[in-house]
Coordinates of C-alpha atoms in Angstrom, one line a residue:
Chain A
M8 CA 92.9 199.7 42.4
K9 CA 90.8 197.8 44.7
S10 CA 90.4 194.8 42.4
I11 CA 94.2 194.5 41.9
S12 CA 94.9 194.3 45.6
M13 CA 92.2 191.8 46.0
K14 CA 93.7 189.8 43.3
K15 CA 97.1 190.0 45.0
I16 CA 95.6 188.8 48.3
D17 CA 93.7 186.1 46.4
N18 CA 96.9 185.0 44.7
K19 CA 98.8 184.9 48.0
Y20 CA 96.1 182.9 49.5
R21 CA 96.0 180.5 46.7
K22 CA 99.8 180.0 46.8
R23 CA 99.6 179.3 50.5
R24 CA 96.9 176.8 49.9
V25 CA 98.9 175.1 47.2
K26 CA 101.9 174.9 49.6
Y27 CA 99.7 173.6 52.3
K28 CA 98.3 171.0 50.1
Q29 CA 101.7 170.0 49.0
E30 CA 102.7 169.5 52.7
I31 CA 99.7 167.3 53.3
I32 CA 100.6 165.2 50.3
A33 CA 104.1 164.8 51.6
Y34 CA 103.0 163.7 55.0
K35 CA 100.5 161.3 53.5
M36 CA 103.2 159.7 51.5
L37 CA 105.5 159.5 54.5
A38 CA 102.8 158.2 56.9
I39 CA 103.2 154.4 56.6
P40 CA 107.0 154.4 56.5
L41 CA 107.3 156.7 59.4
I42 CA 104.8 154.6 61.5
L43 CA 106.8 151.5 60.8
W44 CA 110.0 153.2 61.6
G45 CA 108.5 154.6 64.7
I46 CA 107.4 151.2 65.9
F47 CA 110.5 149.1 65.0
F48 CA 113.2 151.7 65.7
V49 CA 112.1 154.5 68.0
F50 CA 109.6 152.6 70.1
A51 CA 111.8 149.6 70.2
L52 CA 114.8 151.7 71.4
F53 CA 112.8 153.2 74.2
R54 CA 111.4 149.9 75.1
V55 CA 114.8 148.2 75.4
I56 CA 115.9 151.1 77.6
Y57 CA 112.8 150.7 79.8
L58 CA 113.3 146.9 80.0
S59 CA 116.9 147.3 81.1
F60 CA 115.6 148.7 84.4
T61 CA 113.4 145.7 84.9
D62 CA 113.7 142.1 86.0
W63 CA 111.8 140.0 83.6
N64 CA 111.6 136.4 82.6
I65 CA 108.9 134.7 80.5
F66 CA 107.1 133.4 83.6
K67 CA 106.4 136.6 85.5
A68 CA 105.5 140.2 84.6
P69 CA 108.4 142.7 84.4
S70 CA 109.1 144.3 87.7
F71 CA 111.0 147.6 88.0
V72 CA 114.3 147.1 89.8
G73 CA 116.0 150.4 89.1
L74 CA 119.7 150.2 88.5
D75 CA 120.1 146.6 89.7
N76 CA 121.0 145.2 86.3
Y77 CA 123.6 147.8 85.7
I78 CA 125.1 147.4 89.1
R79 CA 125.3 143.7 88.4
I80 CA 127.0 144.3 85.0
F81 CA 129.7 146.4 86.6
T82 CA 130.3 144.5 89.8
N83 CA 129.3 140.9 89.4
D84 CA 129.6 139.7 85.8
G85 CA 133.2 138.9 84.9
A86 CA 132.0 136.8 82.0
L87 CA 130.5 139.8 80.3
W88 CA 133.8 141.7 80.5
K89 CA 135.4 138.7 79.0
A90 CA 132.8 138.9 76.2
F91 CA 133.6 142.6 75.8
S92 CA 137.3 141.9 75.5
N93 CA 136.8 139.2 73.1
T94 CA 134.7 141.4 70.9
F95 CA 137.3 144.1 71.2
I96 CA 140.2 141.8 70.2
W97 CA 138.0 140.5 67.3
T98 CA 137.3 144.0 66.1
V99 CA 140.9 145.3 66.3
C100 CA 142.2 142.2 64.3
T101 CA 139.4 142.4 61.8
V102 CA 139.8 146.2 61.2
I103 CA 143.5 145.9 60.7
G104 CA 143.3 142.6 58.8
H105 CA 140.5 143.5 56.4
N106 CA 141.9 147.0 55.7
L107 CA 145.4 145.9 55.1
I108 CA 144.5 143.0 52.9
G109 CA 141.8 145.0 51.2
L110 CA 144.1 147.9 50.5
G111 CA 146.9 145.7 49.4
T112 CA 145.0 143.5 47.1
A113 CA 143.2 146.5 45.6
Y114 CA 146.6 148.1 44.9
M115 CA 147.9 145.0 43.3
I116 CA 144.8 144.6 41.1
T117 CA 145.1 148.2 39.9
C118 CA 148.8 147.6 39.0
I119 CA 148.5 144.4 37.0
S120 CA 147.7 144.7 33.3
K121 CA 145.7 141.5 32.7
G122 CA 143.2 139.6 34.7
E123 CA 141.9 142.6 36.7
K124 CA 138.3 141.4 36.5
F125 CA 139.2 137.8 37.2
F126 CA 141.0 138.6 40.4
R127 CA 138.3 141.1 41.5
A128 CA 135.7 138.4 41.2
A129 CA 137.9 135.7 42.7
L130 CA 138.7 137.7 45.8
F131 CA 135.3 139.2 46.2
W132 CA 133.0 136.2 45.9
P133 CA 133.5 134.9 49.5
I134 CA 131.5 137.8 50.7
L135 CA 128.5 135.9 49.5
V136 CA 129.2 133.0 51.9
S137 CA 126.5 133.2 54.5
Q138 CA 127.4 133.1 58.2
V139 CA 125.9 129.6 58.5
V140 CA 127.9 128.2 55.6
G141 CA 131.0 130.0 56.9
A142 CA 130.5 128.4 60.3
T143 CA 130.3 125.0 58.7
M144 CA 133.6 125.6 57.0
I145 CA 135.2 126.9 60.2
E146 CA 134.0 123.8 62.1
W147 CA 135.6 121.6 59.5
I148 CA 138.8 123.6 58.9
F149 CA 139.7 124.0 62.6
D150 CA 138.2 120.6 63.7
P151 CA 140.4 119.3 66.6
S152 CA 140.1 115.7 65.3
P153 CA 142.7 114.5 62.8
Y154 CA 140.0 114.6 60.1
G155 CA 139.7 118.4 60.1
F156 CA 141.1 120.3 57.1
L157 CA 144.1 121.9 58.8
N158 CA 144.9 118.8 60.8
T159 CA 144.8 116.8 57.6
I160 CA 147.3 119.1 56.1
I161 CA 149.5 119.1 59.2
G162 CA 149.2 115.3 59.3
H163 CA 150.2 115.2 55.7
F164 CA 153.6 116.4 56.8
G165 CA 153.6 113.9 59.6
L166 CA 153.0 116.5 62.4
K167 CA 150.7 116.1 65.4
S168 CA 147.1 117.4 65.4
V169 CA 146.4 120.7 67.0
A170 CA 143.4 121.2 69.3
W171 CA 142.2 124.4 67.6
L172 CA 138.6 125.1 68.5
S173 CA 138.6 123.0 71.7
D174 CA 141.6 124.7 73.2
P175 CA 140.4 127.9 75.1
D176 CA 143.6 129.7 74.2
M177 CA 143.3 128.9 70.5
A178 CA 139.6 129.0 70.0
L179 CA 139.1 132.7 69.3
V180 CA 142.0 132.8 66.9
S181 CA 140.6 129.7 65.1
L182 CA 137.3 131.5 64.7
M183 CA 138.9 134.6 63.5
L184 CA 141.3 133.4 60.8
Y185 CA 138.8 132.2 58.3
P186 CA 136.5 135.3 58.3
L187 CA 139.7 137.4 58.2
F188 CA 140.6 135.8 54.8
L189 CA 137.0 135.7 53.5
G190 CA 135.5 139.0 54.5
F191 CA 137.8 141.6 53.1
G192 CA 136.1 141.7 49.6
I193 CA 133.9 144.8 50.4
R194 CA 137.0 146.8 51.6
M195 CA 138.8 145.8 48.5
L196 CA 136.1 147.0 46.2
I197 CA 135.9 150.3 48.0
Y198 CA 139.6 150.8 47.8
L199 CA 139.5 149.9 44.1
A200 CA 136.9 152.6 43.5
G201 CA 139.1 155.0 45.6
F202 CA 142.1 154.3 43.5
K203 CA 140.2 155.1 40.4
Q204 CA 139.2 158.5 41.7
I205 CA 142.8 159.7 42.0
P206 CA 143.6 161.7 38.9
K207 CA 146.3 160.1 36.7
A208 CA 148.0 163.5 36.3
F209 CA 149.4 163.2 39.8
Y210 CA 151.2 160.1 39.0
E211 CA 152.6 161.3 35.8
A212 CA 153.9 164.5 37.4
A213 CA 155.6 162.4 40.1
K214 CA 157.0 160.0 37.5
I215 CA 158.6 163.0 35.6
D216 CA 160.1 164.1 38.8
G217 CA 161.7 160.7 39.1
A218 CA 159.8 159.3 42.1
S219 CA 159.9 155.6 42.7
N220 CA 156.7 153.5 42.8
W221 CA 157.0 153.1 46.6
T222 CA 157.4 156.9 47.1
I223 CA 154.4 157.5 44.8
F224 CA 152.3 155.0 46.8
K225 CA 153.4 156.6 50.1
K226 CA 153.4 160.3 49.3
I227 CA 150.5 160.5 46.8
T228 CA 148.2 157.4 46.9
I229 CA 147.9 157.0 50.6
P230 CA 147.3 160.7 51.5
L231 CA 144.7 161.1 48.8
L232 CA 143.1 157.9 49.9
K233 CA 142.9 158.9 53.5
P234 CA 139.2 159.8 53.7
I235 CA 138.3 156.4 52.1
I236 CA 140.7 154.6 54.5
L237 CA 139.1 156.3 57.5
L238 CA 135.6 155.6 56.2
N239 CA 136.5 151.9 55.7
I240 CA 137.9 151.8 59.2
V241 CA 134.7 153.2 60.7
Y242 CA 132.5 150.7 58.8
T243 CA 134.6 147.7 59.7
T244 CA 134.7 148.8 63.3
I245 CA 130.9 149.0 63.7
E246 CA 130.4 145.8 61.7
S247 CA 132.9 143.8 63.7
F248 CA 131.6 144.9 67.1
K249 CA 128.3 143.3 66.2
V250 CA 129.9 139.9 65.6
I251 CA 127.9 136.9 66.6
G252 CA 127.7 134.4 63.8
P253 CA 130.9 132.3 64.1
M254 CA 130.8 132.4 67.9
Q255 CA 127.2 131.4 68.1
L256 CA 127.2 128.8 65.3
V257 CA 130.6 127.1 65.8
T258 CA 131.5 127.2 69.5
N259 CA 128.4 128.8 71.1
G260 CA 130.8 130.9 73.2
G261 CA 132.8 128.0 74.5
P262 CA 135.1 126.5 75.6
I263 CA 134.7 128.1 79.0
G264 CA 133.6 131.5 77.6
S265 CA 136.7 131.9 75.6
T266 CA 134.8 132.8 72.4
M267 CA 131.8 134.7 73.9
S268 CA 130.9 137.9 72.2
V269 CA 128.7 140.8 73.4
V270 CA 125.8 140.2 71.0
L271 CA 125.9 136.5 71.7
R272 CA 125.5 137.3 75.4
I273 CA 122.5 139.4 74.5
Y274 CA 121.1 136.5 72.6
Q275 CA 121.8 133.9 75.3
D276 CA 120.6 135.8 78.2
G277 CA 117.5 137.0 76.5
F278 CA 116.4 134.1 74.4
V279 CA 118.1 131.0 76.0
E280 CA 117.9 131.9 79.7
N281 CA 114.8 134.2 79.3
K282 CA 116.3 137.0 81.3
M283 CA 114.9 139.6 79.1
G284 CA 115.6 142.5 81.5
Y285 CA 119.2 141.7 82.1
A286 CA 119.8 141.1 78.3
S287 CA 118.2 144.4 77.6
S288 CA 120.7 146.2 79.9
I289 CA 123.6 144.4 78.1
A290 CA 122.1 145.7 74.9
V291 CA 121.9 149.2 76.2
M292 CA 125.5 149.1 77.4
F293 CA 126.5 147.8 74.0
F294 CA 124.6 150.6 72.3
I295 CA 126.3 153.3 74.4
F296 CA 129.6 151.6 73.7
I297 CA 129.1 151.7 69.9
L298 CA 127.8 155.2 70.0
I299 CA 130.9 156.4 71.8
V300 CA 133.2 154.6 69.5
T301 CA 131.4 156.0 66.4
I302 CA 131.5 159.5 67.7
I303 CA 135.2 159.3 68.5
Q304 CA 135.9 157.9 65.1
F305 CA 133.8 160.4 63.2
R306 CA 135.4 163.3 65.1
F307 CA 138.8 161.9 64.3
E308 CA 137.8 161.6 60.7
G309 CA 136.4 165.1 60.6
E310 CA 139.7 166.5 61.8
T311 CA 141.8 164.7 59.3
V312 CA 139.6 165.5 56.4
T313 CA 139.6 169.2 57.1
Y314 CA 143.4 168.9 57.5
E315 CA 143.6 167.5 54.0
Chain B
M234 CA 149.8 153.7 38.8
S235 CA 152.1 152.4 36.1
K236 CA 150.1 149.8 34.4
G237 CA 151.9 146.6 33.4
K238 CA 155.3 148.3 33.0
N239 CA 157.2 146.9 35.9
K240 CA 157.5 143.2 35.0
I241 CA 159.1 141.7 38.1
R242 CA 156.8 143.5 40.5
N243 CA 153.7 142.6 38.5
T244 CA 154.7 138.9 38.6
I245 CA 155.0 139.1 42.3
F246 CA 151.6 140.7 42.4
Y247 CA 150.1 138.0 40.3
I248 CA 151.5 135.4 42.6
I249 CA 150.2 137.0 45.7
L250 CA 146.8 137.5 44.3
S251 CA 146.7 133.9 43.1
I252 CA 147.6 132.7 46.6
F253 CA 144.7 134.7 48.0
A254 CA 142.3 133.4 45.4
F255 CA 143.6 129.9 46.0
V256 CA 143.2 130.1 49.8
Q257 CA 139.6 131.2 49.3
L258 CA 138.7 128.6 46.7
F259 CA 140.5 125.5 47.8
P260 CA 138.5 124.6 51.0
F261 CA 135.3 124.9 48.9
Y262 CA 136.8 122.8 46.2
L263 CA 137.6 120.1 48.8
R264 CA 134.0 120.2 50.0
I265 CA 132.8 119.6 46.5
V266 CA 135.0 116.6 46.2
Y267 CA 133.8 115.4 49.6
S268 CA 130.1 115.9 48.6
L269 CA 130.7 113.4 45.6
Q270 CA 132.3 110.6 47.6
P271 CA 130.6 107.2 47.9
K272 CA 128.4 106.5 50.9
D273 CA 130.9 104.3 52.7
F274 CA 133.8 106.7 52.2
L275 CA 136.2 106.9 55.2
P276 CA 139.2 109.2 54.7
E277 CA 142.7 108.2 55.7
I278 CA 144.3 110.4 58.3
G279 CA 146.6 112.9 56.7
K280 CA 145.5 112.3 53.2
I281 CA 144.1 115.0 51.0
Y282 CA 141.6 113.9 48.4
L283 CA 141.8 116.1 45.3
L284 CA 139.4 113.9 43.3
P285 CA 136.4 112.0 44.5
E286 CA 136.3 108.2 44.2
G287 CA 133.5 108.3 41.7
F288 CA 130.8 110.9 41.2
H289 CA 127.9 110.2 43.4
F290 CA 125.4 112.9 42.7
E291 CA 122.7 111.0 44.6
N292 CA 124.3 112.5 47.7
Y293 CA 122.8 115.8 46.7
I294 CA 119.3 114.3 46.4
E295 CA 119.7 112.7 49.8
A296 CA 120.9 115.9 51.4
W297 CA 118.1 117.8 49.8
K298 CA 115.5 115.5 51.2
M299 CA 117.1 115.2 54.6
S300 CA 117.5 118.9 55.3
N301 CA 114.1 120.0 53.9
L302 CA 116.0 122.3 51.6
G303 CA 113.1 122.4 49.2
V304 CA 110.9 124.0 51.8
G305 CA 113.7 126.3 52.8
Y306 CA 114.3 127.5 49.3
K307 CA 110.6 128.1 48.8
N308 CA 110.3 130.1 52.1
S309 CA 113.5 132.1 51.4
L310 CA 112.4 132.9 47.9
I311 CA 109.0 134.2 49.0
Y312 CA 110.2 136.0 52.0
V313 CA 113.3 137.7 50.5
T314 CA 111.6 138.6 47.3
I315 CA 108.6 140.3 49.1
F316 CA 110.9 142.0 51.6
T317 CA 113.2 143.4 48.9
I318 CA 110.4 144.7 46.7
V319 CA 108.4 146.3 49.4
S320 CA 111.4 147.8 51.1
A321 CA 112.8 149.1 47.9
F322 CA 109.4 150.7 47.2
I323 CA 109.4 152.4 50.6
A324 CA 113.0 153.5 50.1
I325 CA 112.2 155.2 46.8
L326 CA 109.0 156.7 48.2
V327 CA 110.6 158.3 51.2
G328 CA 113.7 159.3 49.3
Y329 CA 111.6 161.0 46.7
V330 CA 109.5 162.9 49.2
I331 CA 112.6 164.1 51.1
A332 CA 114.5 164.9 47.9
K333 CA 111.8 166.7 45.9
K334 CA 108.9 167.8 48.2
K335 CA 109.1 171.1 50.1
F336 CA 107.4 170.7 53.5
R337 CA 108.0 171.7 57.1
G338 CA 110.1 169.3 59.1
R339 CA 111.7 167.7 56.1
K340 CA 115.3 168.2 57.4
I341 CA 114.4 167.0 60.9
I342 CA 112.7 163.9 59.6
F343 CA 115.7 163.1 57.4
I344 CA 118.1 163.6 60.2
M345 CA 116.1 161.6 62.6
L346 CA 115.8 158.7 60.1
L347 CA 119.6 158.8 59.6
S348 CA 120.4 158.9 63.3
T349 CA 118.8 155.5 63.7
L350 CA 121.6 154.1 61.6
M351 CA 123.6 154.4 64.8
V352 CA 121.4 151.8 66.5
P353 CA 122.5 148.3 65.6
A354 CA 119.6 145.9 64.9
E355 CA 121.2 143.6 67.5
V356 CA 120.3 146.1 70.2
L357 CA 116.6 146.0 69.1
L358 CA 116.4 142.2 69.0
I359 CA 114.6 141.9 72.3
P360 CA 111.9 144.6 72.0
N361 CA 111.1 143.7 68.5
Y362 CA 110.9 140.0 69.3
I363 CA 108.5 140.8 72.2
L364 CA 106.4 143.0 69.9
I365 CA 106.2 140.3 67.2
R366 CA 105.3 137.8 69.9
D367 CA 102.6 140.0 71.4
L368 CA 101.1 140.5 67.9
N369 CA 101.0 136.8 67.5
L370 CA 103.2 136.9 64.5
L371 CA 105.8 134.3 65.5
N372 CA 106.3 131.7 62.8
K373 CA 104.5 133.8 60.2
L374 CA 105.9 135.4 57.1
A375 CA 105.1 138.9 58.4
A376 CA 107.5 138.4 61.4
L377 CA 110.3 138.0 59.0
I378 CA 109.4 140.8 56.7
I379 CA 107.9 143.8 58.6
P380 CA 110.5 144.8 61.2
G381 CA 113.2 145.8 58.7
L382 CA 111.0 147.2 55.9
V383 CA 112.1 150.8 56.4
N384 CA 115.7 150.5 55.3
I385 CA 117.6 153.6 56.2
V386 CA 120.6 153.0 53.9
G387 CA 118.1 152.4 51.0
I388 CA 116.3 155.7 51.8
F389 CA 119.7 157.5 51.8
L390 CA 120.7 156.0 48.5
A391 CA 117.4 156.9 46.9
K392 CA 117.4 160.4 48.2
Q393 CA 121.0 161.0 46.9
F394 CA 120.0 159.6 43.6
L395 CA 116.7 161.5 43.2
E396 CA 118.2 164.8 44.1
T397 CA 120.1 164.6 40.9
L398 CA 116.9 164.2 39.0
P399 CA 115.9 167.6 37.3
D400 CA 112.8 169.2 38.8
S401 CA 111.6 170.1 35.3
I402 CA 110.7 166.4 34.6
I403 CA 108.4 166.3 37.6
E404 CA 107.0 169.8 37.0
S405 CA 106.2 169.1 33.4
A406 CA 104.3 166.0 34.5
Y407 CA 102.4 168.3 36.9
I408 CA 101.5 170.7 34.1
D409 CA 100.3 167.8 32.0
G410 CA 97.9 167.2 34.8
A411 CA 99.3 164.0 36.2
S412 CA 98.2 163.1 39.8
E413 CA 100.7 162.5 42.6
M414 CA 100.2 158.8 42.3
K415 CA 100.8 158.9 38.6
I416 CA 103.9 161.0 38.9
F417 CA 105.4 158.6 41.4
F418 CA 104.5 155.4 39.6
K419 CA 105.0 156.6 36.0
V420 CA 107.9 159.1 36.4
V421 CA 109.9 158.6 39.6
L422 CA 109.9 154.8 39.9
P423 CA 110.9 154.2 36.3
L424 CA 113.7 156.8 36.5
S425 CA 115.0 155.2 39.7
G426 CA 115.9 152.0 37.8
P427 CA 119.7 152.1 38.6
V428 CA 119.3 152.7 42.2
I429 CA 116.6 150.0 42.5
A430 CA 118.9 147.5 40.8
T431 CA 121.7 148.4 43.2
Y432 CA 119.5 148.2 46.2
F433 CA 117.8 145.1 45.1
I434 CA 121.0 143.0 44.5
I435 CA 122.6 144.0 47.8
T436 CA 119.6 143.6 50.0
Y437 CA 118.6 140.4 48.3
T438 CA 121.9 138.6 49.1
Q439 CA 122.0 140.2 52.6
M440 CA 118.5 138.9 53.5
W441 CA 119.1 135.6 51.9
N442 CA 122.1 135.0 54.1
D443 CA 120.7 136.3 57.2
Y444 CA 120.0 133.8 60.0
L445 CA 119.7 135.5 63.4
W446 CA 116.3 137.2 63.0
P447 CA 114.7 134.2 61.2
M448 CA 116.1 132.0 63.9
I449 CA 114.6 134.1 66.7
V450 CA 111.1 134.4 65.2
T451 CA 110.6 130.9 63.8
N452 CA 110.7 127.5 65.4
K453 CA 108.7 125.4 63.1
S454 CA 110.5 123.6 60.2
E455 CA 107.8 124.4 57.7
V456 CA 108.6 128.1 57.9
F457 CA 112.4 127.8 58.0
T458 CA 114.6 129.7 55.5
V459 CA 117.4 128.1 53.6
Q460 CA 119.9 129.2 56.2
L461 CA 118.0 127.7 59.0
C462 CA 117.7 124.4 57.2
M463 CA 121.4 124.4 56.7
M464 CA 121.9 125.2 60.3
G465 CA 119.9 122.1 61.3
F466 CA 122.3 120.2 59.2
Q467 CA 125.6 121.0 61.0
T468 CA 127.1 117.9 62.3
N469 CA 129.9 117.3 64.7
F470 CA 131.1 114.3 62.8
Q471 CA 133.8 115.2 60.4
T472 CA 133.9 111.8 58.8
G473 CA 131.5 109.4 57.1
Y474 CA 128.2 109.8 55.4
D475 CA 127.1 112.8 57.6
M476 CA 130.0 114.8 56.4
I477 CA 129.3 113.9 52.8
L478 CA 125.7 115.0 53.1
E479 CA 126.7 118.1 54.9
S480 CA 129.1 119.0 52.1
A481 CA 126.3 118.4 49.5
A482 CA 123.9 120.6 51.5
L483 CA 126.5 123.3 51.9
I484 CA 127.3 123.4 48.2
T485 CA 123.6 123.5 47.4
T486 CA 123.1 126.5 49.7
L487 CA 126.0 128.4 48.3
A488 CA 125.9 127.6 44.6
P489 CA 122.8 129.7 43.6
I490 CA 124.0 132.9 45.1
V491 CA 127.4 132.5 43.5
I492 CA 125.8 131.9 40.2
V493 CA 123.7 135.0 40.6
F494 CA 126.8 136.9 41.5
L495 CA 128.7 135.8 38.4
I496 CA 125.7 136.9 36.3
F497 CA 125.3 140.3 37.9
Q498 CA 128.8 140.9 38.8
K499 CA 129.0 144.4 37.4
K500 CA 125.9 145.5 39.4
F501 CA 127.4 144.0 42.6
V502 CA 130.6 145.9 42.2
E503 CA 128.8 149.2 41.4
G504 CA 126.4 148.7 44.3
I505 CA 129.1 148.1 46.9
S506 CA 131.2 150.9 45.7
M507 CA 128.2 153.2 45.7
T508 CA 126.9 152.3 49.2
G509 CA 130.5 152.3 50.5
I510 CA 131.6 155.7 49.3
K511 CA 128.3 157.6 49.1

């Protein structure tokens, strides 16, 4: 009797020890990744928040200035709001453009009988064009001189050159058009995968009921695709808010701030003008902004998905 | 979707798709033509050159020399390869521990890791730059590699994948007396092949094309990546020899990655669909 209960206790103890040992092993395996993550994500995030309350350039030590930076952002920095509105315009256009073109081309590719793979590759490959190469292309396509690509084509028909990138009213559009036609490949692929997930039986049933292609697309495909559409919209939104490449590499924000973006402001204030404190407060504002947009979008998505 | 039944509609679709493909290809084609033009080539205003006046491949050699692309290629290859391998390793390791090990705080750790996805890397540029500078790592390989090593998307992918792995495989390895290390290296890693391939191909192109972080932490031409070399090449002169050399450099930068894509196309497509839909 006694020995059995001893054994029981012993067993329990051993089990706990094994469990304990397992936990140690798990933490040992996680240690280095978690430390790296802690330094470059968590610590960095707290540091940028701290820096946003300081005045700091390379030449002197950071001095705490309280809310000064934020007050300046809200009251005395019209250029920053221009950057925010540019980024916002860029995001709205990209989200609509990429998703419409992506959805449209994906639908067309699923419909055609031959050349599916060819078109998938032909429309997707520009995703591989780096920001730097893309910027070189934009510079040339929208070059204001008569030697630029578009001006050459316009000139071919005997028309006058357009100022494109050097015109403050046209510059943002000029920067946007090329990425709009180049960057939709990922959206297209995800929509393609989405189309494949829809069971064929739905279409067949609708066909038997005599529904037209357009009705099928509107009443079956789109509702079933809704979660993927929303997911794509969320991704495109977050990605486009972070835009800096074309603005930095082609126009560097100009002419007269007409193509400034928020991230480019962070870069310029921090690394060009060495105002690390102020740049940090822009970064924090930007972070809060993105957070709010993401939360709104995910809430919106959650609602519609449960509604489905 | 009715496949290939509606002829008129499909013809229209073919035409539209072809226009899109053309719009994307044509400018690059013209750049290839440009890159082969003779040294003293001056375009006429309003004239589109569909074929070069002779094939001057020596432009490529000249562009290669001028922009230091050789050094750039070497640096990019080293840096991106090391980065991708180490970060893939970390992703599988963390994904495995979270998916298969029972320990306190597992859920919290995972949620905390995931929540940092909400923080754009752009927000952390300044603190991470300062840290790298204070550690005296500017212009060093480590500066390019270390900050992004813990790739949250990669960890998420690995976790999702390894959760589908039957516990019995790992348990039987335990019973056979394999050590933790052995199980990870001989069982988990080899079985994660598909997810590693996906991760590898996407991360590799992403890092290869990245310019912002390398630009911030390097300022010496001997540590420049391909993209930085290409950046130094950008000219404001859209005519003449500069433009020819720029075109050649551009094609040289772009071609390898397009070739890699054409070879691994299937993996690319799988990878994007996988990370996109989850």
